[in-house]
CSV table of C-alpha atoms and ligand atoms in Angstrom, one decimal:
chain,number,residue,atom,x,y,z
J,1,UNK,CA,22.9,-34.8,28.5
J,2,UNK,CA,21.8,-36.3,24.8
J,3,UNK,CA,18.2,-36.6,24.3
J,4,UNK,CA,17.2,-40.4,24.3
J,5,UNK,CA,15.1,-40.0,21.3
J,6,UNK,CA,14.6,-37.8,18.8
J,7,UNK,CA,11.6,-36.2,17.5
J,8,UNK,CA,11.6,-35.8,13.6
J,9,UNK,CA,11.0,-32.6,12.4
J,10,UNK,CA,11.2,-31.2,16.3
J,11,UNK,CA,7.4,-32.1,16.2
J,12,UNK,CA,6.1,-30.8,19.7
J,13,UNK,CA,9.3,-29.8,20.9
J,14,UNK,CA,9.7,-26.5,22.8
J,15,UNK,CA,12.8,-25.3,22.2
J,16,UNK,CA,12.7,-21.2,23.2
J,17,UNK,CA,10.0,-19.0,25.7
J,18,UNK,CA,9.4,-16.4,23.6
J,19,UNK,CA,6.7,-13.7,24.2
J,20,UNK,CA,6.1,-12.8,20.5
J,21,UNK,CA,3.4,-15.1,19.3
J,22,UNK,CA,0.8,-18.0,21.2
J,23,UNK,CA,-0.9,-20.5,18.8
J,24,UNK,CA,-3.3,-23.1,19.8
J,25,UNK,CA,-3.6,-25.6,17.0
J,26,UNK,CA,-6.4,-27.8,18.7
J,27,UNK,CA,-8.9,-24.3,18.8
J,28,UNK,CA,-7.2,-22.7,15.6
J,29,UNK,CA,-6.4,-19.6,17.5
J,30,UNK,CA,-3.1,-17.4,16.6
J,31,UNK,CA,-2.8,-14.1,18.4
J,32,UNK,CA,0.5,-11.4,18.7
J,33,UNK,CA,1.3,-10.8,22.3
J,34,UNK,CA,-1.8,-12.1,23.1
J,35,UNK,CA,-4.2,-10.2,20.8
J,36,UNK,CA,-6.3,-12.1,18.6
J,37,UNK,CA,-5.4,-12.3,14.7
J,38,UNK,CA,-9.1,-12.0,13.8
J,39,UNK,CA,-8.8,-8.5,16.0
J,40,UNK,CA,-5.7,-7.6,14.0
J,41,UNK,CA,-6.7,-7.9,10.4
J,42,UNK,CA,-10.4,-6.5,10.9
J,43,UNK,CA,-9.0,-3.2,12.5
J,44,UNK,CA,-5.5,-3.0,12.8
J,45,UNK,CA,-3.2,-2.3,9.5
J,46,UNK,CA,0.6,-3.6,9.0
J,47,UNK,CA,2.6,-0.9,10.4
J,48,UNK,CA,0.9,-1.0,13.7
J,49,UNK,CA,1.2,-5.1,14.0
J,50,UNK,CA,4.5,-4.7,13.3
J,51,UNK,CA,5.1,-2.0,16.3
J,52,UNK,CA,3.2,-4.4,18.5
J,53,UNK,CA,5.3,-7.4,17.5
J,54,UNK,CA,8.4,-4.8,17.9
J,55,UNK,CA,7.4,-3.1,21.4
J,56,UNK,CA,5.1,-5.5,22.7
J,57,UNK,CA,2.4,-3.7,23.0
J,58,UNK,CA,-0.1,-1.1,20.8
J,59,UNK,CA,1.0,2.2,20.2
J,60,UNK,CA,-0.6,5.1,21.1
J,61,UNK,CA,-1.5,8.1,18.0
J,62,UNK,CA,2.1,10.0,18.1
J,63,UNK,CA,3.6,6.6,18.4
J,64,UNK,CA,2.2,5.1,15.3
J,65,UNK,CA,2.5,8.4,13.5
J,66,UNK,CA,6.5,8.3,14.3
J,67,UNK,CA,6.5,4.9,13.4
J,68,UNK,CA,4.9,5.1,10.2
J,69,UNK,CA,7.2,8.5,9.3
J,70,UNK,CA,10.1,6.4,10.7
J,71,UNK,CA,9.5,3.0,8.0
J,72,UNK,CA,8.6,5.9,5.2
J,73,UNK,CA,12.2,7.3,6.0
J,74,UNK,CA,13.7,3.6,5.6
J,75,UNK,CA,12.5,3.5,2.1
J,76,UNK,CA,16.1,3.5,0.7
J,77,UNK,CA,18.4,1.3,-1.2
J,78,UNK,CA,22.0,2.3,-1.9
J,79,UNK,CA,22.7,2.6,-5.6
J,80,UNK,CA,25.1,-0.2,-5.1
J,81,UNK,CA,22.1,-2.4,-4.4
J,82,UNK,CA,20.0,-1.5,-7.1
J,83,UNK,CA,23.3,-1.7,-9.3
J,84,UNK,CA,23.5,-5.4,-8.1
J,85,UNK,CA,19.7,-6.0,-8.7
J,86,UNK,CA,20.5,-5.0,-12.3
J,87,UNK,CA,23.5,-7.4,-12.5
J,88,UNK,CA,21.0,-10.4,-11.8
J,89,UNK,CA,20.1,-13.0,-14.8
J,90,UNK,CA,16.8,-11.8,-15.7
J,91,UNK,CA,14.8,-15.1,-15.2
J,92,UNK,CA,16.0,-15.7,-11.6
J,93,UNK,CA,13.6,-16.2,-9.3
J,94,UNK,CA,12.8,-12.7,-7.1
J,95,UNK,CA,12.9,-15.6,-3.5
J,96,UNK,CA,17.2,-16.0,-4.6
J,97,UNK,CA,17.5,-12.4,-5.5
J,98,UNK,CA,15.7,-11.5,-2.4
J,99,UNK,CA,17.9,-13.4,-0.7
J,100,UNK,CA,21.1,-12.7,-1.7
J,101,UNK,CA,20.0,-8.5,-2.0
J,102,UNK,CA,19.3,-8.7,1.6
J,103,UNK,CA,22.6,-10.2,2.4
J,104,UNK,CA,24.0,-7.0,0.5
J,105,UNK,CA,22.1,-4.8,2.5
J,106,UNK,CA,24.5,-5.3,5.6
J,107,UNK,CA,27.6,-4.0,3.8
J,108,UNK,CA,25.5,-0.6,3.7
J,109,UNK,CA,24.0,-0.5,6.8
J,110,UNK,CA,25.5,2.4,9.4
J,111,UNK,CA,24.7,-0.3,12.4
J,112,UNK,CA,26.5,-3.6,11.0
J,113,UNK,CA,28.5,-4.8,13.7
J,114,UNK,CA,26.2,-3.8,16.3
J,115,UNK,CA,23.8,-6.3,18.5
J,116,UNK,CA,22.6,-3.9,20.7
J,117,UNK,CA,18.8,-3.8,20.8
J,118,UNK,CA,18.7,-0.3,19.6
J,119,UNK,CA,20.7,-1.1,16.6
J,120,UNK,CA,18.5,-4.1,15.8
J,121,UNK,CA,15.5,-2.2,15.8
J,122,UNK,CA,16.8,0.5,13.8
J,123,UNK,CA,18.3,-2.1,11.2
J,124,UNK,CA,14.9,-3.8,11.6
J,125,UNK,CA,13.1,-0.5,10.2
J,126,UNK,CA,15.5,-0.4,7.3
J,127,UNK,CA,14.9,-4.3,6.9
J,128,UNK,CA,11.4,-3.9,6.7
J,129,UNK,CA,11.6,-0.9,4.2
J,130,UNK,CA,14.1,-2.1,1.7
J,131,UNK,CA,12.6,-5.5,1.7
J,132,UNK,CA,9.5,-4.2,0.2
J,133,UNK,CA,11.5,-2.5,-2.3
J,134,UNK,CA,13.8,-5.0,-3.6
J,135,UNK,CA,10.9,-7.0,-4.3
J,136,UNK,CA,9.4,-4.2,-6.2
J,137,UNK,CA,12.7,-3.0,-7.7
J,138,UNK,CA,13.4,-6.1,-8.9
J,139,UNK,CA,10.3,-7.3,-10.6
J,140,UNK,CA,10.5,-3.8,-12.7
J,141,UNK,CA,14.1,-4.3,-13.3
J,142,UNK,CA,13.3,-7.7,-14.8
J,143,UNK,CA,10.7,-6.5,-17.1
J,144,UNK,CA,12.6,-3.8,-18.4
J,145,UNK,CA,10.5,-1.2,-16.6
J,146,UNK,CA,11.7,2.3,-15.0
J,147,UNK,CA,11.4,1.8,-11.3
J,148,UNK,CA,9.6,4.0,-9.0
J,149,UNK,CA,10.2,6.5,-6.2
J,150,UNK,CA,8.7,5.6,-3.1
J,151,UNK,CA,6.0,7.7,-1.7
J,152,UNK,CA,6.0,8.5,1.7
J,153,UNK,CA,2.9,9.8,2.0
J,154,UNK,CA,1.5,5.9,1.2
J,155,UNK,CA,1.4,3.1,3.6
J,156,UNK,CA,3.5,0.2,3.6
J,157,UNK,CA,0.7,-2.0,1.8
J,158,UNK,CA,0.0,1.4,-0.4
J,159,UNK,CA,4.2,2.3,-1.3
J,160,UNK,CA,4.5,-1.7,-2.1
J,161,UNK,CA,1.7,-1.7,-4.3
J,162,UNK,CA,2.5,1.6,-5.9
J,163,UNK,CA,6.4,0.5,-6.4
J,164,UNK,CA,5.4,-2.6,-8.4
J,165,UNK,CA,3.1,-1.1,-10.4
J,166,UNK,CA,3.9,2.5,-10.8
J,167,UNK,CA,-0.2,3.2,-10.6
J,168,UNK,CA,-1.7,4.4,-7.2
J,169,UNK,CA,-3.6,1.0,-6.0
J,170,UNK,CA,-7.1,1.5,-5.1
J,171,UNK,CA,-8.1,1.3,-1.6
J,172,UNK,CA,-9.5,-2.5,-2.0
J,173,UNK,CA,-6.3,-3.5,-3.3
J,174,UNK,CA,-4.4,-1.6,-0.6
J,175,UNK,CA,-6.7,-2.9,2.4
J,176,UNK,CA,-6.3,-6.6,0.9
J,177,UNK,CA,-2.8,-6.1,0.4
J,178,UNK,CA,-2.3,-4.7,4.1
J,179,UNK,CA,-4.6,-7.4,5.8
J,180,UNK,CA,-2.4,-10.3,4.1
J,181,UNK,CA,0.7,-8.7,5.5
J,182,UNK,CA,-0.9,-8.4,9.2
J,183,UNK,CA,-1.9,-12.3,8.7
J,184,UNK,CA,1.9,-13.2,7.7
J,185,UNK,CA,3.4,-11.0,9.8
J,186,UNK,CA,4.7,-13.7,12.7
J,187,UNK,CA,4.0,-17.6,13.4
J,188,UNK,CA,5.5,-18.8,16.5
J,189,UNK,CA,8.8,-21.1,15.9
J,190,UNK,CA,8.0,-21.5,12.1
J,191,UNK,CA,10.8,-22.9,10.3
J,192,UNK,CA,12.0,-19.5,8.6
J,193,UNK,CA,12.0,-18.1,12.5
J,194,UNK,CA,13.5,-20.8,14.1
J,195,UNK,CA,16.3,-20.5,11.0
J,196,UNK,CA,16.8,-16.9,12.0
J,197,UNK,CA,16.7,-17.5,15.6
J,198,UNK,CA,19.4,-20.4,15.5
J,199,UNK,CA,21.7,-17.9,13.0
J,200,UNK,CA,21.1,-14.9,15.7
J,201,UNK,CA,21.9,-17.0,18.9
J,202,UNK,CA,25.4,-17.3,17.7
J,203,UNK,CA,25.5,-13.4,17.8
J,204,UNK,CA,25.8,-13.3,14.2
J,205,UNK,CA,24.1,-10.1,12.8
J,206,UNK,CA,20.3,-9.4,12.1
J,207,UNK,CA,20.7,-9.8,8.1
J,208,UNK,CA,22.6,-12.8,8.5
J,209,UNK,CA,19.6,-14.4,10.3
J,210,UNK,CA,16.8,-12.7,7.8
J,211,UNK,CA,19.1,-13.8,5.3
J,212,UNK,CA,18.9,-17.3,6.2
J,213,UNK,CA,15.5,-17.2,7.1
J,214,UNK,CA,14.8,-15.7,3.5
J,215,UNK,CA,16.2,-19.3,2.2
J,216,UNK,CA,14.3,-21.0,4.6
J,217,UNK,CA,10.9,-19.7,3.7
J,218,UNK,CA,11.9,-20.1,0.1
J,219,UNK,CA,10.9,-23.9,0.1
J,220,UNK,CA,7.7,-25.6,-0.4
J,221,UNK,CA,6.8,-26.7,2.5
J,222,UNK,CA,7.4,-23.3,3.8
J,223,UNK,CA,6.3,-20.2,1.9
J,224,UNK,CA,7.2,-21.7,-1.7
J,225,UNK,CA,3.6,-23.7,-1.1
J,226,UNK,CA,1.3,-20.3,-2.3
J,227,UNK,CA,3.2,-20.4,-5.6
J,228,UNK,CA,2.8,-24.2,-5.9
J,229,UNK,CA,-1.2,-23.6,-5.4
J,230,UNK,CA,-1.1,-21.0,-8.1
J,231,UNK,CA,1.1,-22.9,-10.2
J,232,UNK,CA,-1.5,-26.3,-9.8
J,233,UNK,CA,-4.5,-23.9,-10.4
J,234,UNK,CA,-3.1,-22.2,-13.5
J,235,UNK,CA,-2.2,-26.1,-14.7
J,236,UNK,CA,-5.9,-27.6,-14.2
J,237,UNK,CA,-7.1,-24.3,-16.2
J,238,UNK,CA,-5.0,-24.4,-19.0
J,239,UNK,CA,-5.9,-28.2,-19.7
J,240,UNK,CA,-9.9,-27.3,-19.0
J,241,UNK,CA,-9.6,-30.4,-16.1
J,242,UNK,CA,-12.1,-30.7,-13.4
J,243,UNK,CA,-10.1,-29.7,-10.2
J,244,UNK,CA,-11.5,-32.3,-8.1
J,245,UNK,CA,-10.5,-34.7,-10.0
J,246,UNK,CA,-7.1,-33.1,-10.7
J,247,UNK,CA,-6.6,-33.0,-6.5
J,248,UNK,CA,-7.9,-37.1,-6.2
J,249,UNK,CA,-5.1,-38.0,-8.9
J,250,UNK,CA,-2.6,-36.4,-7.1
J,251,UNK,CA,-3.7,-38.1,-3.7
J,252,UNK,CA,-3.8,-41.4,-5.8
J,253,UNK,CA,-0.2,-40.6,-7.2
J,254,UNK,CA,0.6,-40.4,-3.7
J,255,UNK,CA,1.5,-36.3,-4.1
J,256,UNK,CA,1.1,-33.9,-1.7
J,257,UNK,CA,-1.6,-30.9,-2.4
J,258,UNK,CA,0.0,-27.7,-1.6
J,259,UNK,CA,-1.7,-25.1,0.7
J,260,UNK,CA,-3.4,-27.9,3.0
J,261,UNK,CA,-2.3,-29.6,6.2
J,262,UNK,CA,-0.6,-28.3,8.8
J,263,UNK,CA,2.3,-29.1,11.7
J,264,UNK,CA,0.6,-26.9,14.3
J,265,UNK,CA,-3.0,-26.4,13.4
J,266,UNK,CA,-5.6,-29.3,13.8
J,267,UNK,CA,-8.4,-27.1,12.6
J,268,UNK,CA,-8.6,-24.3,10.6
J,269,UNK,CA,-6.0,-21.7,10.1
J,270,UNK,CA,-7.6,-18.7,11.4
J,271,UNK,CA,-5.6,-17.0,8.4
J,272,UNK,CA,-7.4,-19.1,6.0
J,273,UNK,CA,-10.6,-17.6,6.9
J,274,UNK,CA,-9.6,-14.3,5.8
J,275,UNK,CA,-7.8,-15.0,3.2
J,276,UNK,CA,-10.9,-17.0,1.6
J,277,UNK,CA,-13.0,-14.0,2.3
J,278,UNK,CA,-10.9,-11.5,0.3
J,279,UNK,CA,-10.3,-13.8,-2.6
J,280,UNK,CA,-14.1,-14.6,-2.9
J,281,UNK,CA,-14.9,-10.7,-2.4
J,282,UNK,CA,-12.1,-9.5,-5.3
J,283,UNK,CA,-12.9,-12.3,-7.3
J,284,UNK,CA,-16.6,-11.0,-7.2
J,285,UNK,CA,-15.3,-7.5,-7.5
J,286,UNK,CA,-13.4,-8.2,-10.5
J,287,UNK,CA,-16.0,-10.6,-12.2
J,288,UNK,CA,-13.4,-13.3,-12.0
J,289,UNK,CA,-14.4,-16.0,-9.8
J,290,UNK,CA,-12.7,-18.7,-11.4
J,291,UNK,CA,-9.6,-19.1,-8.8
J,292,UNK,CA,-12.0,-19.0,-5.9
J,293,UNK,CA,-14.4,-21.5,-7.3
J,294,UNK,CA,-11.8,-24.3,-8.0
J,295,UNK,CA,-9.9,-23.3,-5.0
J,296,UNK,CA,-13.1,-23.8,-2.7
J,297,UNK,CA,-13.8,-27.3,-4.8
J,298,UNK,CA,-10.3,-28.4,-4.1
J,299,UNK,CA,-11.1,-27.1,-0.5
J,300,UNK,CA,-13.9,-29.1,0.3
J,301,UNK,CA,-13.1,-32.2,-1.2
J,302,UNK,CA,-9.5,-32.1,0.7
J,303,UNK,CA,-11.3,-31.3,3.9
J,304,UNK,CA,-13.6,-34.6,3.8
J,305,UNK,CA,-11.6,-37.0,2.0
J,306,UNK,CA,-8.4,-36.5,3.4
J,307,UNK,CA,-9.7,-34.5,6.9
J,308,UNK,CA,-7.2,-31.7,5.8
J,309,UNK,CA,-7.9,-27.8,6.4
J,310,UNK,CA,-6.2,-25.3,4.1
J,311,UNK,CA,-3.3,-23.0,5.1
J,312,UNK,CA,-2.6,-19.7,5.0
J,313,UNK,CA,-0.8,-20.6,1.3
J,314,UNK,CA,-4.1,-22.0,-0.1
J,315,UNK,CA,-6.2,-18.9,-0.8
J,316,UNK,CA,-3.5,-16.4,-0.2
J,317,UNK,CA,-2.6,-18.0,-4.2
J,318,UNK,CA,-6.1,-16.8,-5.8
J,319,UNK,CA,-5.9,-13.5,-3.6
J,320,UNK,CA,-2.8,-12.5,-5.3
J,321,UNK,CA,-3.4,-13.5,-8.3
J,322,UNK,CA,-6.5,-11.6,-8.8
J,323,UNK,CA,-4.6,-8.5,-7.9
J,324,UNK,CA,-2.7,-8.8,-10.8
J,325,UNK,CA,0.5,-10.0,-9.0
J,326,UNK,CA,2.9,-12.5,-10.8
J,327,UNK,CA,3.1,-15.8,-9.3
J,328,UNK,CA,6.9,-16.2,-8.4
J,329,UNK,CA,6.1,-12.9,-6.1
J,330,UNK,CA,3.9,-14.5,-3.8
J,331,UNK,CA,6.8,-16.1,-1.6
J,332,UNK,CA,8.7,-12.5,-2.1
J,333,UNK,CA,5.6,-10.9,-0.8
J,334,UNK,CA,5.4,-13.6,2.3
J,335,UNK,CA,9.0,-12.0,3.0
J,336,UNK,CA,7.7,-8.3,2.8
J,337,UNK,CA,5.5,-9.2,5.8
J,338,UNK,CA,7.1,-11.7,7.5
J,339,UNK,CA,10.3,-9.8,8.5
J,340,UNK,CA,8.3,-8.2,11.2
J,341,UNK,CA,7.8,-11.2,12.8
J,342,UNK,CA,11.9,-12.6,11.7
J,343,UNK,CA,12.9,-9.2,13.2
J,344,UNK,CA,11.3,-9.4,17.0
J,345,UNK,CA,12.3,-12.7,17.1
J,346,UNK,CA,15.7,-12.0,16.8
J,347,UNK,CA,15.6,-8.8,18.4
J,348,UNK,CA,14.2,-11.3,21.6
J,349,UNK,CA,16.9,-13.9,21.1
J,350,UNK,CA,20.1,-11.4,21.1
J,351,UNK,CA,18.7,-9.5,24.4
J,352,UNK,CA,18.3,-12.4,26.3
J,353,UNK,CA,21.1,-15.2,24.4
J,354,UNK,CA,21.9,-18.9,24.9
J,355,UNK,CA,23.8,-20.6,22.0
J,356,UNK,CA,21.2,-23.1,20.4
J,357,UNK,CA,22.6,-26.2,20.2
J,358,UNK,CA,20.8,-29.4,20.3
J,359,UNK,CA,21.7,-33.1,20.2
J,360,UNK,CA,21.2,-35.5,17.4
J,361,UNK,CA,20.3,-39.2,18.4
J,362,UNK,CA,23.3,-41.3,16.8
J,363,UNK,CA,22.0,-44.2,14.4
J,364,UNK,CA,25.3,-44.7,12.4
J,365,UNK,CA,27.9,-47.3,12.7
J,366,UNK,CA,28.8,-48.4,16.3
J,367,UNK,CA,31.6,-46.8,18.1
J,368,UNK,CA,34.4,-47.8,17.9
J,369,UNK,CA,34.3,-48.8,14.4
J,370,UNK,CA,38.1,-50.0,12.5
J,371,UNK,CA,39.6,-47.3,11.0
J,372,UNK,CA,40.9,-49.2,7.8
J,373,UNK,CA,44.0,-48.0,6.0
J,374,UNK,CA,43.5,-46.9,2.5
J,375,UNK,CA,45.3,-49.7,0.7
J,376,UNK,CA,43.8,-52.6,2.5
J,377,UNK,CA,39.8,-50.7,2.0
H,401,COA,C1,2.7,-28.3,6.2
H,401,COA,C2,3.3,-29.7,6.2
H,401,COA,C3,4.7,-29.6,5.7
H,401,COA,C4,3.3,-30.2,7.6
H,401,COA,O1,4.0,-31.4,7.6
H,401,COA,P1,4.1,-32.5,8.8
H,401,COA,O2,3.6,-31.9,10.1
H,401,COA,O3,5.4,-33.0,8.8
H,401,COA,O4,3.0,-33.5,8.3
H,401,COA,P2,3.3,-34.7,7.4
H,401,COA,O5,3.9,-34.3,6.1
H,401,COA,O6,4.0,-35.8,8.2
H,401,COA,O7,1.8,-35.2,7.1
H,401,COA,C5,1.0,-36.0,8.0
H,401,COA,C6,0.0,-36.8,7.2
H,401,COA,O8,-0.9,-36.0,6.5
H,401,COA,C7,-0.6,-36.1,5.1
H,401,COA,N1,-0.6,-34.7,4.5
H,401,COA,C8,-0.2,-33.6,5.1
H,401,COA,N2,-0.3,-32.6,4.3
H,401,COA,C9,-0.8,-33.0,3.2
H,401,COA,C10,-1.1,-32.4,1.9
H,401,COA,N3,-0.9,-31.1,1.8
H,401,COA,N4,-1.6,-33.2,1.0
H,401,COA,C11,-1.8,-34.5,1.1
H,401,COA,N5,-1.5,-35.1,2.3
H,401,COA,C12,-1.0,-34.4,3.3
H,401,COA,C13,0.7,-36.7,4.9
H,401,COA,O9,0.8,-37.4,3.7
H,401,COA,C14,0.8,-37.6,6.1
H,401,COA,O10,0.0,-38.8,5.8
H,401,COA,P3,0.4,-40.2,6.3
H,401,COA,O11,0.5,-40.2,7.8
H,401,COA,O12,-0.7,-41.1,5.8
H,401,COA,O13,1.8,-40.5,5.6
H,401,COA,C15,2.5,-30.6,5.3
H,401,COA,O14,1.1,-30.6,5.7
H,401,COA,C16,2.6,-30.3,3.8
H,401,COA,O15,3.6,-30.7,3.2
H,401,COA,N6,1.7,-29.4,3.3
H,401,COA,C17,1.8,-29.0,1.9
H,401,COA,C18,2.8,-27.8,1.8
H,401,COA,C19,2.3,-26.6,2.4
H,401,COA,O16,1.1,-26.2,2.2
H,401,COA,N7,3.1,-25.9,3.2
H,401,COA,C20,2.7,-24.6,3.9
H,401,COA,C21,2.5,-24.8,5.3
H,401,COA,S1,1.8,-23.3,6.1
């Protein structure tokens, strides 16, 4: 049976159970089965998130030690790949040659062809590895850099950084760099998920679905927004504006302000919180609190004129950027974490599949209209 009505945009609709993620948007709370993201990002780092999203619950020592050693071991491309990743116009954005790369990645993976839940979670280790490194191969590829070995005696956060910049990141830009992937890491029925989720239910393949869930997150309203934030920031600097009133003309033009509002959350984005933290702490670190300051100007006027909290895209922007990381990387880096949460979502949807297939309510012509012959239209 047809829905009567239909919702636009889904907005409230429940369309899977899942036991990956719970959000409550009226208290602002977001947790991974069940434990609080505030818990996560004070003490846990991204590898360990990302076995809890995977197995559903914390490992224990030898468990994370095998799971770390078993991501290190993942950290390979096939030449073919980095061939391709070569082949690339240089001023393409990393998001399409992220996305196409990871397509590529299938036709060298031992387990294409294979749904089983073993398979995905081995391909979801490789996933999780070589996304990371495209990101990082790429960005030296396109500034005419040598790339890097990874190091497998770093942590995710740690080879990532290292990869990029060929320089062994300090320990505040690793810890910031690890926290931001633990806050990204899943969100619930998001639109990149529910992209990947609808690609696996019709038992296509696990890249298939992270490659379409890549394309997803690519867009602005998605995870495109941090790099419109940046890209707004860096504009009000370069023509010395004040930012607030930079933010009220947009409003009065009727433009949305990236990094602010939210489908789910009604308060703040418990990501946001930590996200402001670390770019206030590393702007003070660095002597550079210029990104912070408008940020938290634009912050506070959005929050009382237009009752609007930021997302986690708002300060995630100024966080990045004052690590020294390029702006069309931010989306790419979104990626690097997110496909631990992509991944158990469609590891959940293949071991337990229905088709997903809903209805669209008809407002075109009225059946039956004529079918008019071409010579008398
Ligand atoms: C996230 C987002 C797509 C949610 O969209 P949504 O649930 O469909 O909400 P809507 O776009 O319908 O917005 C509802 C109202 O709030 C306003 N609003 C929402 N976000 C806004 C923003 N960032 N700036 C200005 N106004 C905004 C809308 O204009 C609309 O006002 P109206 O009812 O007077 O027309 C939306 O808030 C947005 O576009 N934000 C900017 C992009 C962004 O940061 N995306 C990352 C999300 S994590």
């Amino acid at each position: 049976m047809a829905t009567a009505v239909a919702t636009k945009g889904l907005e409230g609709i429940v369309a899977t159970t899942s036991s990956i993620c719970w959000i409550d948007g009226d208290a602002g709370v977001l947790a991974y089965r069940g434990i609080d993201i505030h818990k996560l990002a004070e003490q846990s780092n991204f590898e360990e998130t990302t076995y809890l999203l995977w197995n559903g619950r914390l490992p224990k020592g030898a468990e994370l030690d095998a799971f770390r050693e078993e991501l290190a071991k993942a950290r390979v491309l096939d030449p073919k790949i980095i061939e391709l990743l070569r082949s690339f116009p240089k001023d393409v954005t990393p998001m399409e040659v992220l996305r196409t790369a990871v397509s590529a990645l299938s036709c060298y993976d031992p387990d294409e062809g294979d749904n089983s839940h073993d398979a995905n979670l081995r391909k979801s280790f490789r996933l999780t590895s070589q996304i990371a490194m495209l990101v990082a191969d790429y960005d030296r590829i396109r500034k005419g850099k040598p790339l890097v070995d990874a190091d497998p005696s770093l942590s995710h956060a740690g080879n990532f950084l290292w990869m990029l910049n060929s320089e062994k990141p300090s320990e505040t830009a690793t810890r910031t760099m690890d926290i931001a992937l633990i806050l990204h890491a899943d969100h619930e029925l998001n639109a990149s998920t529910f992209a990947a989720r609808v690609i696996a239910a019709t038992l296509s393949d696990i890249h298939s679905a992270i490659t379409g869930a890549i394309g997803a997150l690519k867009g602005p309203l998605h995870g495109g927004a941090n790099e419109a934030v940046m890209h707004m920031l860096f504009e009000i600097d370069k023509k010395g504006e004040d930012a607030v009133e930079h933010v009220k003309a947009m409003l009065a033009a009727k433009k949305k302000i990236s990094g602010f509002g939210h489908r789910v959350y009604h308060t703040e984005d418990p990501r946001a919180t930590h996200l402001r933290r670390m770019s206030e702490a590393l702007g003070k670190s660095a002597n550079k609190t210029k990104w912070f300051d408008m940020s938290r100007a634009i912050e506070q006027y959005i929050n009382a004129e237009k009752k609007l909290n930021a997302n986690v895209d708002f300060y995630s922007a100024s966080t990045y950027t004052t690590l020294g990381i390029d702006i069309d990387l931010f989306t790419p880096i979104f990626a690097v974490s997110r496909i631990a949460g992509w991944a158990a979502h469609v590891i959940e949807q293949h071991d337990d599949n229905r088709l997903i297939r809903p209805r669209a309510d008809y407002i075109g012509t009225e059946y039956p209209a004529e079918y008019t012959p071409l010579e008398k239209r």
